[in-house]
Coordinates of C-alpha atoms and ligand atoms in Angstrom, one line a residue:
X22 CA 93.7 72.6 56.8
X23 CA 90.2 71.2 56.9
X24 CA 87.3 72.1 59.2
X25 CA 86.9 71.8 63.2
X26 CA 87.0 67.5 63.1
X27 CA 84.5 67.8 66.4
X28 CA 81.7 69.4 64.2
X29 CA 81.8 66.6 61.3
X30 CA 79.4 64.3 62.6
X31 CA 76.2 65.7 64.7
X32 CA 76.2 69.1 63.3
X33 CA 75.2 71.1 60.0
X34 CA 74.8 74.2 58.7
X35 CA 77.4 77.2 58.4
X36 CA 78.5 79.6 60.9
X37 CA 79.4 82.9 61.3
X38 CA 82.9 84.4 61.3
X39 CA 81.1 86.2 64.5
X40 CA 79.8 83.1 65.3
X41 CA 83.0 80.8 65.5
X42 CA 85.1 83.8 67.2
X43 CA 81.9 84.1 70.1
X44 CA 82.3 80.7 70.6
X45 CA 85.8 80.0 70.0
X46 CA 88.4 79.8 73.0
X47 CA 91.5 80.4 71.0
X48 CA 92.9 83.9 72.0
X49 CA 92.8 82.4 75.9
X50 CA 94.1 79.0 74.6
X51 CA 97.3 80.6 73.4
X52 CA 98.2 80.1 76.8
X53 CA 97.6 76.4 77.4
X54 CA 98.7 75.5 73.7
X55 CA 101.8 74.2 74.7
X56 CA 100.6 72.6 78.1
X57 CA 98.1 70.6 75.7
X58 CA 100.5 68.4 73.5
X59 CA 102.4 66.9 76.8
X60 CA 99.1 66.3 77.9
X61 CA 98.1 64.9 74.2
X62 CA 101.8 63.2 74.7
X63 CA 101.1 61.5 78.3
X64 CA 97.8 60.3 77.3
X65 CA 98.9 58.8 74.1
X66 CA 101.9 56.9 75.7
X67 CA 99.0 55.6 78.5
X68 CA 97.0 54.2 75.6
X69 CA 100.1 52.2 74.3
X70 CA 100.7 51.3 77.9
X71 CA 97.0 50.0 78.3
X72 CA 97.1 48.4 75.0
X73 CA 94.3 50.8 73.9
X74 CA 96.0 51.3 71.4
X75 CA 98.5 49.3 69.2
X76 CA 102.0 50.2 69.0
X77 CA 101.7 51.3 65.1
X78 CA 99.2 54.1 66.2
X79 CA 101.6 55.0 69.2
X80 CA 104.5 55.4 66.6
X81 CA 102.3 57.4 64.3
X82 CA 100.8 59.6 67.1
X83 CA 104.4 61.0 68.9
X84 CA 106.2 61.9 66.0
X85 CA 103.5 64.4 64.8
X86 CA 103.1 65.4 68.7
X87 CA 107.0 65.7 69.4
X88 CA 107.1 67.5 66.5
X89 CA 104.6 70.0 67.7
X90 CA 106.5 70.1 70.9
X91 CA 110.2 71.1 69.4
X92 CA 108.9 73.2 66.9
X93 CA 106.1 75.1 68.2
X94 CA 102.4 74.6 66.8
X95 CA 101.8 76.5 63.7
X96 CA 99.5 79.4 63.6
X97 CA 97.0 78.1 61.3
X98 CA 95.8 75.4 64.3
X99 CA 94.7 79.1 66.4
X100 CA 91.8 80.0 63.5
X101 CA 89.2 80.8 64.8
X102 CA 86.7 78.0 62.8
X103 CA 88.1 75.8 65.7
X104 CA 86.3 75.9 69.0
X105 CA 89.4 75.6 70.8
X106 CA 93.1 74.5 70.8
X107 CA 92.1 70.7 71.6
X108 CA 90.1 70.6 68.4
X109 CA 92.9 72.8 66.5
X110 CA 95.4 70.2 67.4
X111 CA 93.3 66.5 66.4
X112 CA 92.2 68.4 63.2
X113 CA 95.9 69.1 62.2
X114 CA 96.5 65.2 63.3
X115 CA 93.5 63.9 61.2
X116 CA 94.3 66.1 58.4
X117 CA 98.9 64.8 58.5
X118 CA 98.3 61.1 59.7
X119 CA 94.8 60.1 58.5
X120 CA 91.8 59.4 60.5
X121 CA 93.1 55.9 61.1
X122 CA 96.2 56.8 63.4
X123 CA 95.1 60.8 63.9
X124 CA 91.5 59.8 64.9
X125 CA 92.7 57.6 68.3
X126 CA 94.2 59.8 70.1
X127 CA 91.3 61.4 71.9
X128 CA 89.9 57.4 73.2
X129 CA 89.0 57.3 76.5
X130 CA 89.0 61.5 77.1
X131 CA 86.7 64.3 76.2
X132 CA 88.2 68.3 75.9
X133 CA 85.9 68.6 79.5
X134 CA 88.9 66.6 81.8
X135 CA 91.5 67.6 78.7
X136 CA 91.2 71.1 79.0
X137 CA 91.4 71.6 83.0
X138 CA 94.8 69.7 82.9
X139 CA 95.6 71.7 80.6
X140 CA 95.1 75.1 82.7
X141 CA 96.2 73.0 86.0
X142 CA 99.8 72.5 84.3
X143 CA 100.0 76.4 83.1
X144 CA 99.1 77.6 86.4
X145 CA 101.0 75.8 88.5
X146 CA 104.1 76.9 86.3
X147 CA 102.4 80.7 86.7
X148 CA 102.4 80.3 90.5
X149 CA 105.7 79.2 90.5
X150 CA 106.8 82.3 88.6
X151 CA 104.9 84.2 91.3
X152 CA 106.4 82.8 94.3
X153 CA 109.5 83.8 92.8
X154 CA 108.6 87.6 92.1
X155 CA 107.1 87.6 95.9
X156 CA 110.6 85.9 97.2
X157 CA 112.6 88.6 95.0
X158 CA 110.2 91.3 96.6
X159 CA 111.1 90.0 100.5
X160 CA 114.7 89.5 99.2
X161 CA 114.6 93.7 98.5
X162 CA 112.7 94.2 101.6
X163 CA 114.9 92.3 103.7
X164 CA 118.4 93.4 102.4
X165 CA 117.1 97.0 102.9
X166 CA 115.9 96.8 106.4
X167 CA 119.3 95.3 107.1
X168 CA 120.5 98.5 105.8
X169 CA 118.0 100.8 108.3
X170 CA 117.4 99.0 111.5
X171 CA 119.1 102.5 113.3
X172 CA 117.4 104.7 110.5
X173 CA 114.5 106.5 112.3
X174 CA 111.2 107.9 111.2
X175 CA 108.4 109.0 112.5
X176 CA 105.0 106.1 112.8
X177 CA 101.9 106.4 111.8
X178 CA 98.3 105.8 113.2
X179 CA 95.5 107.2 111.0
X180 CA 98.2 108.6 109.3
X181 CA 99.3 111.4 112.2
X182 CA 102.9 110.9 113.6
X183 CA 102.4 108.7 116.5
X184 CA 105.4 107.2 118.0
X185 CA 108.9 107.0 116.3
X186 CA 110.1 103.6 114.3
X187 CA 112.4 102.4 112.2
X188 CA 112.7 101.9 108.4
X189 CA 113.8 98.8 109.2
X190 CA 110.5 98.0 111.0
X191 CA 108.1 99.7 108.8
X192 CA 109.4 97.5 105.9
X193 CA 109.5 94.5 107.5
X194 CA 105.6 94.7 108.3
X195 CA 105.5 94.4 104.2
X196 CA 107.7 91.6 104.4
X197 CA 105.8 89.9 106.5
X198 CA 102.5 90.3 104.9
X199 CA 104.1 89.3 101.7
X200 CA 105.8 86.6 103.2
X201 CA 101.8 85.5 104.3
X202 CA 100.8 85.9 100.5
X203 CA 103.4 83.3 99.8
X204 CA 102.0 80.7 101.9
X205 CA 98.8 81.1 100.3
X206 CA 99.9 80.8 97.1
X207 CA 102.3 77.4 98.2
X208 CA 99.1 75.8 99.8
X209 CA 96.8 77.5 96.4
X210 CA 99.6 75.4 94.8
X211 CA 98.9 72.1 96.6
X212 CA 95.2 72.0 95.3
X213 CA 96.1 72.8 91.9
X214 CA 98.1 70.4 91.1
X215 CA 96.0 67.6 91.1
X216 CA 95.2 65.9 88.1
X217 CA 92.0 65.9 86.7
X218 CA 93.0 63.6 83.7
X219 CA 90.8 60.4 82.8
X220 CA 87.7 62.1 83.9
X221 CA 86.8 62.4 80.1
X222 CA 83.3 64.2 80.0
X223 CA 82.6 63.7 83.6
X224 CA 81.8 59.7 84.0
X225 CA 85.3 58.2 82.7
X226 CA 85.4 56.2 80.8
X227 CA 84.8 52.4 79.6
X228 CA 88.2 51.9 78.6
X229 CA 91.1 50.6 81.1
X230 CA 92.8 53.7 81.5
X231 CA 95.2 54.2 84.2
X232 CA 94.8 57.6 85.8
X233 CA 97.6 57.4 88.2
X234 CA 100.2 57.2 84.9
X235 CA 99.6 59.9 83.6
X236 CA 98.8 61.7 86.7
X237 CA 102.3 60.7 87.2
X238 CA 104.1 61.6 83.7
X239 CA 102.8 65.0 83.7
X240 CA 104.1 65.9 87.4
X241 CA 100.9 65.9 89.0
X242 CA 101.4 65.3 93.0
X243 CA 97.8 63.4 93.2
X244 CA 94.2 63.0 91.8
X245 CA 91.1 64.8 91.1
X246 CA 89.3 61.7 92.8
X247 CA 85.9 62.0 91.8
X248 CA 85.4 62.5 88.0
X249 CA 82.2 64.7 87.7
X250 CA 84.4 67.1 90.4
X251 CA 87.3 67.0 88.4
X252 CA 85.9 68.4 85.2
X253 CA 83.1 70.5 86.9
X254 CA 85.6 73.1 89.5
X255 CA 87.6 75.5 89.2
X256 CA 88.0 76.5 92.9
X257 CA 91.8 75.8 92.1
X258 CA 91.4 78.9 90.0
X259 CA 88.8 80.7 92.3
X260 CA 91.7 80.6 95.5
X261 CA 94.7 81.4 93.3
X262 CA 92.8 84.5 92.3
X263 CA 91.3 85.6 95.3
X264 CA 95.2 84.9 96.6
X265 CA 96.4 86.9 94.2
X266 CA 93.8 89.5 95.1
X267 CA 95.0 90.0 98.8
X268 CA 98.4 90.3 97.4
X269 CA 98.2 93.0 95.1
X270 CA 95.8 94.5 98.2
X271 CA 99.3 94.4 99.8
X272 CA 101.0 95.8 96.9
X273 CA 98.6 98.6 96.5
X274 CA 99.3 99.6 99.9
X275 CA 103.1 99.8 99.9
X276 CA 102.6 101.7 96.4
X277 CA 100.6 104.0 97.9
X278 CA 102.4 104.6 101.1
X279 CA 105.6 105.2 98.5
X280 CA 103.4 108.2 96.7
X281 CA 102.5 109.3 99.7
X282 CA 106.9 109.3 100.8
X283 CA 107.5 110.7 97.3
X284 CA 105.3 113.8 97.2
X285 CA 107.1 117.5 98.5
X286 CA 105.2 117.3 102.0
X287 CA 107.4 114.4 102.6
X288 CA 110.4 113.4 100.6
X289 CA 110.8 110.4 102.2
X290 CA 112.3 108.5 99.3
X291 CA 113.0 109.4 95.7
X292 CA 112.1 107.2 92.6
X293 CA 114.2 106.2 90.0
X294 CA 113.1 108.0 86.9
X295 CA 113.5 105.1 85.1
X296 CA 110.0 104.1 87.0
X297 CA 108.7 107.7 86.7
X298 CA 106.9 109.5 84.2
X299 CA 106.9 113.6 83.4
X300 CA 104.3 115.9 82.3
X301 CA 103.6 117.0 78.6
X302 CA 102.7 120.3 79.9
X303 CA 104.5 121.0 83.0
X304 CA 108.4 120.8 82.3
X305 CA 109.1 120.2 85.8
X306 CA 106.9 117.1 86.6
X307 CA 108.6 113.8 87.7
X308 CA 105.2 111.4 88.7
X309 CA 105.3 107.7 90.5
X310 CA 103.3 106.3 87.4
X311 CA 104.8 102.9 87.8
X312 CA 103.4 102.8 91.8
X313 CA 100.7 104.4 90.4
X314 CA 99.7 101.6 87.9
X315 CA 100.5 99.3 90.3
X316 CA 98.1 100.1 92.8
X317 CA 95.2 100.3 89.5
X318 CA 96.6 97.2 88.9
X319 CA 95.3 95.7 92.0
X320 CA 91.6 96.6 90.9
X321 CA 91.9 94.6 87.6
X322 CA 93.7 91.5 89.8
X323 CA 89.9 91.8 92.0
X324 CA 88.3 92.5 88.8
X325 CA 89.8 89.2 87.0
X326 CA 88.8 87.2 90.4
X327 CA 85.3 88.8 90.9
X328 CA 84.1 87.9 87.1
X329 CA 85.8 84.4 87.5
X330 CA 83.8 83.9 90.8
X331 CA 80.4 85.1 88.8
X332 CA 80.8 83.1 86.6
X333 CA 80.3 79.7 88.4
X334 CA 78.3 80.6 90.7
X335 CA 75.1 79.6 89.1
X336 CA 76.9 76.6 87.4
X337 CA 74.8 72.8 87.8
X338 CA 77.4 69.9 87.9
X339 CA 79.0 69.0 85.7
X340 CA 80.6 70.9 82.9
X341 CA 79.2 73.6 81.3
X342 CA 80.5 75.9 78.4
X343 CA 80.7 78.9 81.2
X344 CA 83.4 77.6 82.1
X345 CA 85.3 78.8 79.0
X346 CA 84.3 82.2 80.0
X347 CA 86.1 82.1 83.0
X348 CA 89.3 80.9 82.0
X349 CA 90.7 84.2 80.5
X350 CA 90.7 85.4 84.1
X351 CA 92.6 83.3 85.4
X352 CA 95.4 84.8 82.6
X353 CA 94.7 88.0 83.5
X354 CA 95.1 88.0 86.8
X355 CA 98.3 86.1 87.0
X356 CA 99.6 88.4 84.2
X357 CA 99.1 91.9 86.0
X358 CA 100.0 90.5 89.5
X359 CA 103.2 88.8 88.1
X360 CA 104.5 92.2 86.0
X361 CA 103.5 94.3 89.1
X362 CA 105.4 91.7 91.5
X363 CA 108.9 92.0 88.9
X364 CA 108.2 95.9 89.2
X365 CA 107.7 96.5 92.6
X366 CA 111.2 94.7 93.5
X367 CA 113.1 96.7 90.6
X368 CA 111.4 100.1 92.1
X369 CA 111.9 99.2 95.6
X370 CA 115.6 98.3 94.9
X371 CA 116.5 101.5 93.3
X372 CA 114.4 103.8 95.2
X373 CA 116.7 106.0 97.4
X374 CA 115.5 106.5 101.1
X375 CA 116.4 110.4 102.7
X376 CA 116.6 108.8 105.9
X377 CA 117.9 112.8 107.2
X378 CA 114.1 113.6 106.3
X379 CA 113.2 110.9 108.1
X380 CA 114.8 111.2 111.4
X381 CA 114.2 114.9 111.4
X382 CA 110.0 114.0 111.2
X383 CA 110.7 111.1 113.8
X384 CA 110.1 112.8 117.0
X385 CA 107.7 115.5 115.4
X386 CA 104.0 115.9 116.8
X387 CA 104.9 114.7 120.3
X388 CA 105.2 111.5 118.7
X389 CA 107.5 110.1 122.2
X390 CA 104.9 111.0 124.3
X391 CA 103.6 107.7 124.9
X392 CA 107.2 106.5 126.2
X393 CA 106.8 110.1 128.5
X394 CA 103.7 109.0 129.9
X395 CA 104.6 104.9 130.3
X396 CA 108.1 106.8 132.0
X397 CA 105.9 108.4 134.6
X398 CA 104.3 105.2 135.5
X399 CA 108.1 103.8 135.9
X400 CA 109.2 106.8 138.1
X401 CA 106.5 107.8 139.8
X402 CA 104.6 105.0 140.5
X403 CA 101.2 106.4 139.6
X404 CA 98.8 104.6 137.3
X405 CA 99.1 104.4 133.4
X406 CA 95.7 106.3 133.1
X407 CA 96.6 109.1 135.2
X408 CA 100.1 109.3 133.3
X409 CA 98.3 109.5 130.2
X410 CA 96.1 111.9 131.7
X411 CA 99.0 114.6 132.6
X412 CA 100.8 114.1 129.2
X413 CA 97.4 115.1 127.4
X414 CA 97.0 118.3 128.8
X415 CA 100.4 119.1 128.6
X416 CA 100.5 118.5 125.4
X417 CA 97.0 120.5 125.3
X418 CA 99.3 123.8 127.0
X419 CA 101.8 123.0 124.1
X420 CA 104.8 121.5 125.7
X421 CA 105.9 118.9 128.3
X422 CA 108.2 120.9 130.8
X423 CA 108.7 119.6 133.9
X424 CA 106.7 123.1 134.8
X425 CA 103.9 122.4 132.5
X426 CA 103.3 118.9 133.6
X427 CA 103.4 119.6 137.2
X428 CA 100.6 122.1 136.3
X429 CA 98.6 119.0 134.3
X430 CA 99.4 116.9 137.6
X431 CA 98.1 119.4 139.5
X432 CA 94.6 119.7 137.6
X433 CA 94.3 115.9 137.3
X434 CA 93.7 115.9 141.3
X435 CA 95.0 113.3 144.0
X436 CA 97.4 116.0 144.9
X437 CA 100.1 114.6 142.8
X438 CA 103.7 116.3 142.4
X439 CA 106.1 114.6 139.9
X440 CA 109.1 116.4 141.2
X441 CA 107.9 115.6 144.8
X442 CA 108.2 112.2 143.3
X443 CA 111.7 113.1 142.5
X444 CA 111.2 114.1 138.4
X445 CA 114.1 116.7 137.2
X446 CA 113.9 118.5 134.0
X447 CA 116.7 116.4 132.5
X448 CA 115.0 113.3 133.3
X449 CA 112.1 113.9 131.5
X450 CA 114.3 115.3 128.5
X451 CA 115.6 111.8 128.2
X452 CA 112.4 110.4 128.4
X453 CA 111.6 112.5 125.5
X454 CA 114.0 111.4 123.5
X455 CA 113.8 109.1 120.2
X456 CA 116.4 106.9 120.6
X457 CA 115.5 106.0 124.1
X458 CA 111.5 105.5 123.3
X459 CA 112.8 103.1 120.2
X460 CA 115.1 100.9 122.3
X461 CA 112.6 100.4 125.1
X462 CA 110.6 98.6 122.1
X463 CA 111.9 95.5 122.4
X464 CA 110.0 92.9 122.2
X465 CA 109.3 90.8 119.7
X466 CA 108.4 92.1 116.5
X467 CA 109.0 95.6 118.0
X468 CA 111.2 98.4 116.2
X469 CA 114.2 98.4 119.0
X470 CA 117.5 97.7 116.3
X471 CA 117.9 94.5 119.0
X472 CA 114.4 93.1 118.0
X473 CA 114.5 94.7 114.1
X474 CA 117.9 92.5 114.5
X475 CA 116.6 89.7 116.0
X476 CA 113.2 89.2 113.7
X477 CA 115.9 90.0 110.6
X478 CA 117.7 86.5 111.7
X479 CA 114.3 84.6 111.3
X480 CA 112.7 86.6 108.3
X481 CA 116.4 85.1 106.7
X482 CA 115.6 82.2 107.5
X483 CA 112.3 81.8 106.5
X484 CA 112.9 83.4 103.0
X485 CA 115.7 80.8 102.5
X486 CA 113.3 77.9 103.4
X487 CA 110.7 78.9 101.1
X488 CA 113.4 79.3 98.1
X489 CA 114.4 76.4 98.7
X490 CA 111.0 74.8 98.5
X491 CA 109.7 77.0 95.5
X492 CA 113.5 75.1 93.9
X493 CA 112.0 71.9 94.8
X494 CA 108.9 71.8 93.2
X495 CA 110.1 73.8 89.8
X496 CA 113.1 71.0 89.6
X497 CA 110.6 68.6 89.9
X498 CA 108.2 69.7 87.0
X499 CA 111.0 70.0 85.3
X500 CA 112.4 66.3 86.0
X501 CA 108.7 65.3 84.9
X502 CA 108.4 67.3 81.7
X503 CA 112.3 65.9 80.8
X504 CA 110.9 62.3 81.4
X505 CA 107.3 62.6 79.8
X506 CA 109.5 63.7 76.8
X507 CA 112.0 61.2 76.8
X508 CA 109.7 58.3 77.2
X509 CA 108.3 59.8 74.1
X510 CA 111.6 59.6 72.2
X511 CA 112.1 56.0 73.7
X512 CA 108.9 54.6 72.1
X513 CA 109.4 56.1 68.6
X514 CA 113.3 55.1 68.1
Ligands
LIG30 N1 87.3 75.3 75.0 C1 86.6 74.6 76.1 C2 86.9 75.3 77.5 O1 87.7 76.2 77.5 C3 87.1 73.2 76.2 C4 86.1 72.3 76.6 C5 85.0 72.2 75.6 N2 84.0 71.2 76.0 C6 82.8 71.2 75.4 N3 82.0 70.3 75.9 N4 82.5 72.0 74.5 O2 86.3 75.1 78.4

């Protein structure tokens, strides 16, 4: 095939291989290749719709673009003596069909508006793929907590026991914050698919094109309006990242808190080995490496979004070659968030839980003093501050006895006697217990099995609404993408 088609006319003199792979776009175009012929296919059938062009171009155009589209775009349209894809592609058309049919397809458009629809139509598919690894992720959280709402374990503030939980609830905080990263991504999602198609360079164009069509054909739920905006931002690509950035921030913690479970100290839970790695030196060495990754993973996902942000920040309207730069990002992020997403619900799954190591660190470190102290409040009648006062310096002698906290009672002043107030030994053993502390905890949101239970029923619920809305909108870029197509078909038969 012949040279870069764009270059022909304004431009002399011989490049570099260095040259033409600097400036080319290709490696990062791989991935809007195929988005580019619907949207070569869509604007072509506009044309013929507009009477840009006549019907003997049309039929010319598709059959060398549906071609493309059933049997892949051949590797010689990715060399790098083509500044990107969009070029590739025209040159191959010239080059089979002639300047006379090949040269018409790119009226009325410029590779500024072509290649942003382009990376609109991959990314939406990308974030649809992502909702789905996040709704397999909750679907793992929530079938397991189902499985734990009675198994208990100790809490954790600054990472000292503090007052017993549940599995059950401890997962289900993860649920929830990935249940938040979600919604980001379905209102990221919104904003993206708009279509920025028609813009051409940045000033449309003189010809009567009609945006709305092939807004329409390629599945687009609305309009870039304003056509200097449409070709100049990429904050579509700026919020999915930084989206994508809090939820591997979410990631990373659950990976770590596994590491943490997994280590000797606690044996918590036990990895798969199939998501473990071993030591060349040390025979007996079974590591989290796949958490481990993950949680670096999370670095490169803020990495990916930071050097995307950089990059326009100094940008004047309206398009500007930077802009190239900051595309690969956008790839790179949604490629090591969606592989850690598919992970983390595969390791999660198979992990097994010791929920006897568990329960035996739940009521460690005092950790049901709390209940003790809001107990004495209930029995006695004395103020929460005094309560708390008595616990902590029982807890100071090293136990909570009726005998020791009668002495704390007695140092706190006021002349107070629990078991004047009635306190037995047994009472406060109960008190003291783990069960009892955890099924006070009932309200909502709390780690009581009744309000585990109860949030359970609604974390169901909201996980089935948001399948069935992630169904929704893949079924309907699919519909789109069947019809673009078939249209196509139509006009050439
Ligand atoms: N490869 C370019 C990009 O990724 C496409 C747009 C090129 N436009 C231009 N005026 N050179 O942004």
């Amino acid at each position: 095939m012949r040279n870069d088609v764009v270059r022909l006319g304004r431009l002399s003199g011989e490049r570099s291989g260095d040259m033409m792979h600097f400036l080319s776009s290709m490696r990062a175009d791989r991935y809007i290749a195929g988005a580019d012929i619907l949207v070569d296919i869509a604007h072509v059938l506009m044309l013929d719709r507009q009477k840009i062009n006549d019907r003997a171009t049309t039929r010319q155009l598709l059959p060398a673009l549906l071609r493309l589209h059933d049997k892949g775009i051949p590797e010689e349209v990715f060399d790098d003596r083509f500044e990107d894809v969009h070029a590739g592609i025209e040159s191959l058309l010239i080059e089979s069909l002639g300047v006379e049919a090949g040269g018409r397809m790119h009226m009325g458009r410029s590779r500024n508006d072509e290649v942003v629809t382009c990376i609109r139509i991959r990314l939406r598919e990308d974030l649809i793929a992502q909702m789905t690894a996040l709704l397999k992720v909750r679907e793992v959280l929530l079938t397991l907590s189902e499985n734990h709402t009675e198994s208990t374990m100790p809490g954790f503030t600054h990472l000292q026991h503090a007052q017993p939980t549940t599995l059950a609830h401890h997962l289900l905080a993860y649920e929830q914050a990935f249940s938040r990263d979600f919604d980001r991504l379905k209102e990221a999602y919104a904003r993206v698919n708009q279509s920025p198609l028609g813009a051409a360079a940045f000033a449309s164009t003189g010809y009567p094109i009609d945006r709305e069509f092939t807004a329409t054909l390629l599945g687009f739920d609305g309009l870039v309006t304003n056509t200097m905006d449409a070709v100049a931002t990429r904050d579509f690509a700026l919020e999915t990242l930084a989206d994508l950035t809090i939820m591997m921030a979410n990631a990373s913690r659950l990976c770590e808190e596994l590491i943490f479970w997994s280590t000797s100290f606690v044996k918590f839970v036990i990895f798969d080995d199939a998501f473990c790695s071993t030591s060349s030196i040390m025979p007996q060495k079974k590591n989290p490496d796949t958490a481990e990754i993950m949680r670096a993973k999370s670095g490169s996902v803020f990495g990916a979004f930071s050097g995307a942000l950089v990059t326009v920040k100094g940008l004047p309207m309206s398009y500007n070659r930077d802009l190239q730069e900051l595309t690969p990002n956008i790839w790179r992020g949604m490629d090591d968030a969606g592989e850690s997403l598919r992970l983390l619900a595969d390791m999660l799954a198979s992990a097994s839980f010791d929920t006897k190591r568990m329960s035996e660190e739940a009521g460690k470190g005092f950790s049901t003093a709390t209940e003790l102290a809001d107990s004495l409040v209930r029995s006695c009648g004395i103020p929460f501050r005094t309560a708390h006062n008595i616990v902590g310096r029982a807890v100071q002698k090293g136990d909570l006895s009726l005998a020791t906290l009668e002495k704390a009672a007695g140092e706190v002043g006021g002349g107070i006697s629990l078991a004047g107030k009635g306190l037995t030994q047994k009472d406060i053993d109960r008190m003291l217990e783990v069960r009892y502390s955890l099924e006070l905890r009932k309200a909502p949101g709390g780690p009581a099995p009744e309000a585990v239970i109860a949030a359970l029923g609604e974390r169901r619920k909201q996980h089935h609404h948001d399948a069935e809305l992630t169904r929704k909108k893949q079924a309907k870029l699919a519909k789109a993408k069947e019809h673009l197509i078939a249209e196509a078909r139509r006009l050439v038969a």
